[in-house]
Amino acid sequence: MVREGYYFGVPPLLIGGITIVFHWWVLGALFVAFALFCFSFFRDPERTISADPGVIVSPADGRVVVITEEENAGRLGTRISIFLAIWNVHVNRSPAAGVITRIDYRPGKFLAAWDPSASTQNEQNIFTLATPQGSIEFKQIAGLIARRVVSWKKTQDSVAKGERIGLVRFGSRVDLWVPQGSELLVKVGDHVSGGSSVLARWPLAAMKSSGRATFAAAERRS
């Protein structure tokens, strides 16, 4: 469990214990139930991460709700959107090994996470990741209930594939953009696990020198 779980779970657990001592059974049971929910929500299980440098792993647990062609900074590619239900693990992970070259926080709306407009209009953190194979982008997106996107990383941090990078609280969405030519290994409706599920394979061209040059420059700055 991540430390936020203690902040949210311990106070209602203590209050629940006190109310039960005074025989306020129903109120005590409600506080204890909420505490147990918080402990469950902030769980942080270990995952087996693929060592294959040619694959891109899921940045989040949840269900794939959108796969669409999308341009990013003038480059063609594909966006994979993952909806995190309230019962999913909400710790987010890096989809590949590399250097975080940019983190953009954008305030916005709190539309339901399954709304197609959430990708552009909701509050979000946008991570740009330089890797030996090229650059990709992923987003933590707040939802109707999730009103806080939390990043544990900063610009120029190096991350391993599947490394924990942050958290979105109480139901949300995570988007991943991969370059054109990537081989997609999931479809809409698939359930995925952060770090352990493989979403795509890098394009063959991305395994060559252009991506490595970008990654080397980012490493020198980090």
mmCIF file of C-alpha atoms in Angstrom:
data_model
loop_
_atom_site.group_PDB
_atom_site.id
_atom_site.type_symbol
_atom_site.label_atom_id
_atom_site.label_comp_id
_atom_site.label_asym_id
_atom_site.label_seq_id
_atom_site.Cartn_x
_atom_site.Cartn_y
_atom_site.Cartn_z
ATOM 1 C CA MET A 1 0.000 0.000 0.000
ATOM 2 C CA VAL A 2 1.244 3.498 -0.819
ATOM 3 C CA ARG A 3 1.594 5.979 2.038
ATOM 4 C CA GLU A 4 -1.485 7.978 0.952
ATOM 5 C CA GLY A 5 -3.486 4.973 2.106
ATOM 6 C CA TYR A 6 -2.471 5.622 5.698
ATOM 7 C CA TYR A 7 -3.464 9.301 5.472
ATOM 8 C CA PHE A 8 -6.943 8.423 4.210
ATOM 9 C CA GLY A 9 -7.501 5.137 6.041
ATOM 10 C CA VAL A 10 -6.146 5.542 9.568
ATOM 11 C CA PRO A 11 -8.321 8.532 10.721
ATOM 12 C CA PRO A 12 -11.692 6.879 9.895
ATOM 13 C CA LEU A 13 -10.415 3.612 11.381
ATOM 14 C CA LEU A 14 -9.628 5.383 14.670
ATOM 15 C CA ILE A 15 -12.940 7.252 14.658
ATOM 16 C CA GLY A 16 -14.741 4.019 13.923
ATOM 17 C CA GLY A 17 -13.009 2.323 16.839
ATOM 18 C CA ILE A 18 -13.966 5.144 19.198
ATOM 19 C CA THR A 19 -17.622 5.131 18.104
ATOM 20 C CA ILE A 20 -17.802 1.365 18.569
ATOM 21 C CA VAL A 21 -16.444 1.750 22.117
ATOM 22 C CA PHE A 22 -19.429 4.041 22.804
ATOM 23 C CA HIS A 23 -21.754 1.446 21.229
ATOM 24 C CA TRP A 24 -22.599 3.545 18.177
ATOM 25 C CA TRP A 25 -22.482 0.391 16.102
ATOM 26 C CA VAL A 26 -23.853 1.585 12.773
ATOM 27 C CA LEU A 27 -21.759 4.755 12.656
ATOM 28 C CA GLY A 28 -18.687 2.822 13.742
ATOM 29 C CA ALA A 29 -19.259 0.184 11.083
ATOM 30 C CA LEU A 30 -19.521 2.890 8.398
ATOM 31 C CA PHE A 31 -16.214 4.487 9.445
ATOM 32 C CA VAL A 32 -14.455 1.115 9.576
ATOM 33 C CA ALA A 33 -15.862 0.137 6.168
ATOM 34 C CA PHE A 34 -14.603 3.400 4.666
ATOM 35 C CA ALA A 35 -11.165 2.831 6.199
ATOM 36 C CA LEU A 36 -10.997 -0.658 4.706
ATOM 37 C CA PHE A 37 -12.025 0.750 1.326
ATOM 38 C CA CYS A 38 -9.176 3.295 1.503
ATOM 39 C CA PHE A 39 -6.640 0.609 2.397
ATOM 40 C CA SER A 40 -7.842 -1.449 -0.561
ATOM 41 C CA PHE A 41 -7.901 1.504 -2.964
ATOM 42 C CA PHE A 42 -4.305 2.482 -2.211
ATOM 43 C CA ARG A 43 -2.912 -1.053 -2.502
ATOM 44 C CA ASP A 44 0.312 -1.340 -4.466
ATOM 45 C CA PRO A 45 1.013 -4.932 -5.549
ATOM 46 C CA GLU A 46 4.313 -6.016 -7.036
ATOM 47 C CA ARG A 47 4.292 -6.780 -10.751
ATOM 48 C CA THR A 48 6.415 -8.876 -13.101
ATOM 49 C CA ILE A 49 7.811 -6.505 -15.756
ATOM 50 C CA SER A 50 8.819 -7.745 -19.216
ATOM 51 C CA ALA A 51 12.561 -7.465 -19.857
ATOM 52 C CA ASP A 52 11.996 -7.311 -23.635
ATOM 53 C CA PRO A 53 13.268 -3.861 -24.805
ATOM 54 C CA GLY A 54 10.918 -4.022 -27.787
ATOM 55 C CA VAL A 55 7.659 -3.865 -25.811
ATOM 56 C CA ILE A 56 5.625 -1.053 -24.242
ATOM 57 C CA VAL A 57 3.761 -1.975 -21.060
ATOM 58 C CA SER A 58 0.551 -0.659 -19.605
ATOM 59 C CA PRO A 59 0.873 2.498 -17.461
ATOM 60 C CA ALA A 60 -2.241 1.559 -15.455
ATOM 61 C CA ASP A 61 -4.671 -1.115 -14.345
ATOM 62 C CA GLY A 62 -8.117 -1.029 -15.917
ATOM 63 C CA ARG A 63 -10.056 -1.599 -19.120
ATOM 64 C CA VAL A 64 -9.069 -0.412 -22.601
ATOM 65 C CA VAL A 65 -11.906 1.893 -23.700
ATOM 66 C CA VAL A 66 -10.449 3.686 -26.736
ATOM 67 C CA ILE A 67 -7.883 2.873 -29.422
ATOM 68 C CA THR A 68 -7.671 5.587 -32.053
ATOM 69 C CA GLU A 69 -5.235 7.105 -34.511
ATOM 70 C CA GLU A 70 -4.073 10.470 -33.214
ATOM 71 C CA GLU A 71 -1.443 13.048 -34.113
ATOM 72 C CA ASN A 72 0.946 14.172 -31.403
ATOM 73 C CA ALA A 73 3.301 17.138 -31.934
ATOM 74 C CA GLY A 74 3.080 16.641 -35.689
ATOM 75 C CA ARG A 75 3.732 12.894 -35.514
ATOM 76 C CA LEU A 76 1.212 10.236 -36.458
ATOM 77 C CA GLY A 77 0.485 7.547 -33.913
ATOM 78 C CA THR A 78 -2.122 5.758 -31.836
ATOM 79 C CA ARG A 79 -3.744 6.638 -28.520
ATOM 80 C CA ILE A 80 -4.723 3.855 -26.124
ATOM 81 C CA SER A 81 -7.061 4.992 -23.343
ATOM 82 C CA ILE A 82 -7.490 2.947 -20.156
ATOM 83 C CA PHE A 83 -10.396 3.485 -17.758
ATOM 84 C CA LEU A 84 -9.637 2.844 -14.087
ATOM 85 C CA ALA A 85 -12.698 1.799 -12.118
ATOM 86 C CA ILE A 86 -12.779 2.624 -8.428
ATOM 87 C CA TRP A 87 -11.827 -0.980 -7.534
ATOM 88 C CA ASN A 88 -8.708 -1.023 -9.753
ATOM 89 C CA VAL A 89 -5.157 -0.412 -8.509
ATOM 90 C CA HIS A 90 -4.516 3.309 -9.040
ATOM 91 C CA VAL A 91 -0.727 3.403 -8.908
ATOM 92 C CA ASN A 92 0.568 4.391 -12.352
ATOM 93 C CA ARG A 93 3.757 3.040 -13.955
ATOM 94 C CA SER A 94 6.145 4.064 -16.707
ATOM 95 C CA PRO A 95 5.339 2.262 -19.986
ATOM 96 C CA ALA A 96 9.024 2.085 -20.986
ATOM 97 C CA ALA A 97 12.524 2.770 -19.711
ATOM 98 C CA GLY A 98 13.838 6.241 -20.426
ATOM 99 C CA VAL A 99 14.143 9.840 -19.279
ATOM 100 C CA ILE A 100 11.158 12.045 -18.501
ATOM 101 C CA THR A 101 11.883 15.107 -20.620
ATOM 102 C CA ARG A 102 8.710 16.999 -19.799
ATOM 103 C CA ILE A 103 5.792 16.970 -17.358
ATOM 104 C CA ASP A 104 2.915 19.313 -18.152
ATOM 105 C CA TYR A 105 0.199 19.844 -15.555
ATOM 106 C CA ARG A 106 -2.994 21.117 -17.144
ATOM 107 C CA PRO A 107 -5.953 22.174 -14.994
ATOM 108 C CA GLY A 108 -9.336 21.402 -16.470
ATOM 109 C CA LYS A 109 -12.757 19.863 -16.072
ATOM 110 C CA PHE A 110 -13.782 16.717 -14.213
ATOM 111 C CA LEU A 111 -15.826 14.928 -16.853
ATOM 112 C CA ALA A 112 -16.538 11.235 -16.375
ATOM 113 C CA ALA A 113 -13.338 9.350 -17.231
ATOM 114 C CA TRP A 114 -15.068 7.311 -19.961
ATOM 115 C CA ASP A 115 -16.146 10.490 -21.791
ATOM 116 C CA PRO A 116 -14.096 10.873 -25.015
ATOM 117 C CA SER A 117 -13.596 14.576 -24.199
ATOM 118 C CA ALA A 118 -11.803 13.708 -20.942
ATOM 119 C CA SER A 119 -8.516 13.165 -22.820
ATOM 120 C CA THR A 120 -8.306 16.830 -23.756
ATOM 121 C CA GLN A 121 -10.566 18.705 -21.316
ATOM 122 C CA ASN A 122 -9.976 17.143 -17.889
ATOM 123 C CA GLU A 123 -7.288 18.016 -15.358
ATOM 124 C CA GLN A 124 -4.181 15.999 -16.249
ATOM 125 C CA ASN A 125 -0.442 15.408 -16.001
ATOM 126 C CA ILE A 126 1.211 14.804 -19.385
ATOM 127 C CA PHE A 127 4.531 12.933 -19.366
ATOM 128 C CA THR A 128 6.892 12.973 -22.339
ATOM 129 C CA LEU A 129 9.337 10.067 -22.158
ATOM 130 C CA ALA A 130 12.522 9.791 -24.242
ATOM 131 C CA THR A 131 13.596 6.171 -24.710
ATOM 132 C CA PRO A 132 16.278 4.370 -26.744
ATOM 133 C CA GLN A 133 13.520 3.537 -29.264
ATOM 134 C CA GLY A 134 12.034 7.026 -29.512
ATOM 135 C CA SER A 135 9.640 9.334 -27.678
ATOM 136 C CA ILE A 136 6.229 8.416 -26.281
ATOM 137 C CA GLU A 137 3.659 10.265 -24.193
ATOM 138 C CA PHE A 138 1.287 9.210 -21.453
ATOM 139 C CA LYS A 139 -1.264 11.090 -19.342
ATOM 140 C CA GLN A 140 -2.757 10.827 -15.869
ATOM 141 C CA ILE A 141 -6.308 12.164 -16.250
ATOM 142 C CA ALA A 142 -8.661 13.117 -13.436
ATOM 143 C CA GLY A 143 -12.271 11.955 -13.633
ATOM 144 C CA LEU A 144 -15.694 12.694 -12.197
ATOM 145 C CA ILE A 145 -14.701 11.303 -8.789
ATOM 146 C CA ALA A 146 -10.900 11.444 -9.102
ATOM 147 C CA ARG A 147 -10.028 15.081 -8.493
ATOM 148 C CA ARG A 148 -6.303 14.787 -7.956
ATOM 149 C CA VAL A 149 -3.483 13.666 -10.244
ATOM 150 C CA VAL A 150 -0.253 13.004 -8.364
ATOM 151 C CA SER A 151 3.197 12.679 -9.917
ATOM 152 C CA TRP A 152 6.064 11.223 -7.894
ATOM 153 C CA LYS A 153 8.591 12.137 -10.579
ATOM 154 C CA LYS A 154 10.070 15.329 -11.985
ATOM 155 C CA THR A 155 11.542 16.427 -15.295
ATOM 156 C CA GLN A 156 14.870 14.746 -16.202
ATOM 157 C CA ASP A 157 14.260 11.785 -13.904
ATOM 158 C CA SER A 158 15.339 8.434 -15.339
ATOM 159 C CA VAL A 159 12.766 5.666 -14.992
ATOM 160 C CA ALA A 160 12.783 1.930 -15.537
ATOM 161 C CA LYS A 161 10.069 0.157 -17.488
ATOM 162 C CA GLY A 162 7.171 -0.479 -15.107
ATOM 163 C CA GLU A 163 8.533 1.855 -12.424
ATOM 164 C CA ARG A 164 5.931 3.590 -10.263
ATOM 165 C CA ILE A 165 5.479 7.220 -11.355
ATOM 166 C CA GLY A 166 2.357 8.467 -9.608
ATOM 167 C CA LEU A 167 -1.252 8.021 -8.586
ATOM 168 C CA VAL A 168 -4.728 9.225 -9.526
ATOM 169 C CA ARG A 169 -7.259 9.225 -6.715
ATOM 170 C CA PHE A 170 -10.655 7.518 -6.879
ATOM 171 C CA GLY A 171 -11.542 6.484 -10.423
ATOM 172 C CA SER A 172 -9.775 7.959 -13.437
ATOM 173 C CA ARG A 173 -8.214 7.448 -16.853
ATOM 174 C CA VAL A 174 -4.729 7.031 -18.291
ATOM 175 C CA ASP A 175 -3.845 7.636 -21.953
ATOM 176 C CA LEU A 176 -0.794 6.289 -23.776
ATOM 177 C CA TRP A 177 0.363 7.571 -27.168
ATOM 178 C CA VAL A 178 2.638 5.329 -29.269
ATOM 179 C CA PRO A 179 4.233 6.188 -32.647
ATOM 180 C CA GLN A 180 2.861 5.134 -36.012
ATOM 181 C CA GLY A 181 3.874 1.605 -36.963
ATOM 182 C CA SER A 182 3.715 0.246 -33.415
ATOM 183 C CA GLU A 183 2.238 -3.248 -33.244
ATOM 184 C CA LEU A 184 -0.803 -3.093 -30.961
ATOM 185 C CA LEU A 185 -1.291 -6.149 -28.773
ATOM 186 C CA VAL A 186 -4.575 -5.151 -27.074
ATOM 187 C CA LYS A 187 -8.096 -4.323 -28.217
ATOM 188 C CA VAL A 188 -10.991 -2.308 -26.835
ATOM 189 C CA GLY A 189 -12.544 -4.146 -23.904
ATOM 190 C CA ASP A 190 -9.333 -5.846 -22.750
ATOM 191 C CA HIS A 191 -8.478 -5.655 -19.048
ATOM 192 C CA VAL A 192 -4.837 -4.749 -18.388
ATOM 193 C CA SER A 193 -2.500 -4.560 -15.403
ATOM 194 C CA GLY A 194 -0.024 -1.728 -14.891
ATOM 195 C CA GLY A 195 3.545 -2.776 -15.619
ATOM 196 C CA SER A 196 2.821 -6.410 -16.414
ATOM 197 C CA SER A 197 0.474 -6.186 -19.419
ATOM 198 C CA VAL A 198 2.139 -5.540 -22.780
ATOM 199 C CA LEU A 199 0.172 -3.040 -24.885
ATOM 200 C CA ALA A 200 2.349 -2.689 -27.965
ATOM 201 C CA ARG A 201 5.653 -3.395 -29.651
ATOM 202 C CA TRP A 202 7.869 -0.584 -30.941
ATOM 203 C CA PRO A 203 8.030 -0.106 -34.736
ATOM 204 C CA LEU A 204 11.060 -1.817 -36.275
ATOM 205 C CA ALA A 205 12.359 1.566 -37.431
ATOM 206 C CA ALA A 206 12.269 2.836 -33.846
ATOM 207 C CA MET A 207 14.889 0.286 -32.834
ATOM 208 C CA LYS A 208 17.474 2.138 -34.943
ATOM 209 C CA SER A 209 19.768 5.102 -34.308
ATOM 210 C CA SER A 210 17.365 8.081 -34.393
ATOM 211 C CA GLY A 211 15.617 7.082 -31.189
ATOM 212 C CA ARG A 212 18.918 6.293 -29.481
ATOM 213 C CA ALA A 213 20.255 9.747 -30.309
ATOM 214 C CA THR A 214 17.218 11.416 -28.734
ATOM 215 C CA PHE A 215 17.531 9.259 -25.637
ATOM 216 C CA ALA A 216 21.286 9.929 -25.324
ATOM 217 C CA ALA A 217 20.695 13.689 -25.439
ATOM 218 C CA ALA A 218 18.041 13.419 -22.738
ATOM 219 C CA GLU A 219 20.346 11.332 -20.556
ATOM 220 C CA ARG A 220 23.100 13.926 -20.793
ATOM 221 C CA ARG A 221 20.691 16.573 -19.499
ATOM 222 C CA SER A 222 19.458 14.429 -16.612
#
